[in-house]
Amino acid sequence: MAQPTRRERPVRTLVTLGVLIVALFGALISGSHWSTATLTPKLALDLEGGTQIILTPVAENQAAITDATITQAIDVIRQRVDSSGVAEAEITSQGGRNIVVALPGTPSEETLNLVRTSAQMEFRPVLGISAPTPTDTSTATATPTDAATPAADAAATPTPSATATAAPSDTPTKAAPDNPSDTAYYITPKVEADFLALDCTNKANQTGGKLSAADKALVACDPTGSAKYLLGPVEIQGKEISSASSGLGVGANGTSTGKWVVNIQFTGTGGSEFRVTTTRLQGLTSPQNQFAMVLDGLVISAPSLAPGVIITDGKAEISGSFTRLTAATLANQLNFGALPLTFTVQSEQTISASLGSEQLEKGIIAGLIGLLLVVVYSLLQYRTLGLVTVASLVIAGLITYGVITVLSWTQGYRLSLPGVTGLIVAIGITADSFIVYFERVRDELREGRTLPAAIEKGWERARRTILASDAVNFLAAVVLYFLAVGGVRGFAFTLGLTTIIDLVVVFCFTHPMLAVLAKTEFFGHGHPASGLDPRRLGAPQTPRYAGRGRIVTGQPAVAPDRLAVPGEKVPAVATVGSPSGHQTIAERRAAARAAAASSAPPAEGTEPLPPDTTSTAAEAEPTSGRTEGNEL
């Protein structure tokens, strides 16, 4: 029983791709009218210019600023900038003393203030922990009551409710708190409303840099947005940390536990404050037995006290599921908090984009030259079929442009010069895909297949090669993106993006379009200018021996327009014998003997004999039982 074959619908695939492209640009145009989208991609600092701010960190009490402190300050500023949605910003150290922040385009005043704001480390008690998403409290007040009567409803007058629209009160219900963990004092209706409404999955709430009153409660997120915290007032300032370090923990017997921990050493004042804090927290239940370390308005850690532990010597150890890297990061953050910094703005200027524009112009020219060479090569090599490659490149360019512009609108992506390089390299990737496909189809035509059958068979063989090639390119782009920094990541991003788009174009445009063109008179009958002419491709037009006594003439047994099923494989015509006039070895020997006999002069007195056709025929037949041509 023959297996059912899947019916190809190339026109449907082409229409689907067209609809997706129209939807992509439709969303972009709609966004430009009713949102903040633009019809061109945003450019990075190297192509558009921007604003450069040089900051000088100043420590309190004229303390020395180390390289580690500068590095941590850069991390804090980068976290603020990245969370604010500004992409492709450059934040570097200048001479180990200053911090240079370069923002592309025209940053808002809020973003500039975010860069200038100093970061502070605080220790606050935890009053509550919740999931990062906002809590919906509307169901608690909107539940109808069964006791309501129609008469009462009719008498009710819909008057505005003052309590429903009034802002929650921020006045404590008590005159003074009993301690920093006094929820009745610090959790006012306003604080509770802010806590319930806080959405830590929003990038804007992971920015940090927000100043808060030290004697009031604080609602804050962690940097990853996985939880939100309701915290009490500041109990210990970050400057009370003497030092912090990371290392492997040591057990009670003096041996290593094999787990990474963070050790904190407080100053004398900090040690006393920490002893009071741990003493109070020991009498509370979870989560109020935890204290949060807040850096730059974000909770970087919120450990809990082990049962019965009161730290009296000013030395604390934080354990948990640390790795070497996370433990070192937390230690650096604590050390940064131990040295409160303020930033002095040394200069703030606008960076000219003239150099970037010149490089962009050269990059575009290089891309156009490469594209032109690919087009010329395609037309010379594949004749009219080369127009399919041109159309494939145009489709790939449209999709790439649309996707990058949408990413600029929705994700703040900015196209840098390395990103432009990745787009130029993508031309070669796309060209490589259709060259592999077209050459496979040509190989099948050389084997004597019809064009529809050659397209399907060639696609089966080329598809695996294209997938393998693009998979290697995509993996290389992913590895490069996660291991590289700066502009190299922009190159890796566009390389990976265009690799995916290349697969979409080959599968949804190039192959379906070729299947449609195979049904046309021009391509289906192998016009010499089509690029798919079997005679020009060297298909066997003269008979050749195909084994088992068969001679292949090179012509299909059935004309393409008379096939029962379009695209089916039709064997070439095969006959037994040598219709081309080629002689076997036996035939050549017999002919040679006949020629020699006819050319020899007859003996005297004898009459010339007629040619012995019987002998020639007998020698032409194989006598050894072997196949023809294998008698020796």
XYZ file of C-alpha atoms in Angstrom, residues 5 21 33 52 62 74 173 223 235 240 251 387 416 422 436 444 468 543 591 631:
20
model
C 2.037 12.001 0.276
C 4.848 41.190 6.575
C 0.433 57.369 14.886
C 28.327 62.398 27.752
C 37.892 61.903 52.290
C 29.702 51.640 37.462
C -2.373 55.114 64.211
C 16.958 43.792 41.326
C 18.445 50.783 61.574
C 28.919 51.244 59.610
C 32.091 24.686 60.531
C 15.475 37.051 -9.959
C 25.136 50.302 16.210
C 26.045 41.847 11.143
C 22.785 25.448 -2.009
C 18.506 16.547 -9.957
C 22.823 22.660 9.581
C 22.290 7.658 -24.934
C 33.935 -5.603 -38.434
C 33.464 -11.452 -22.848
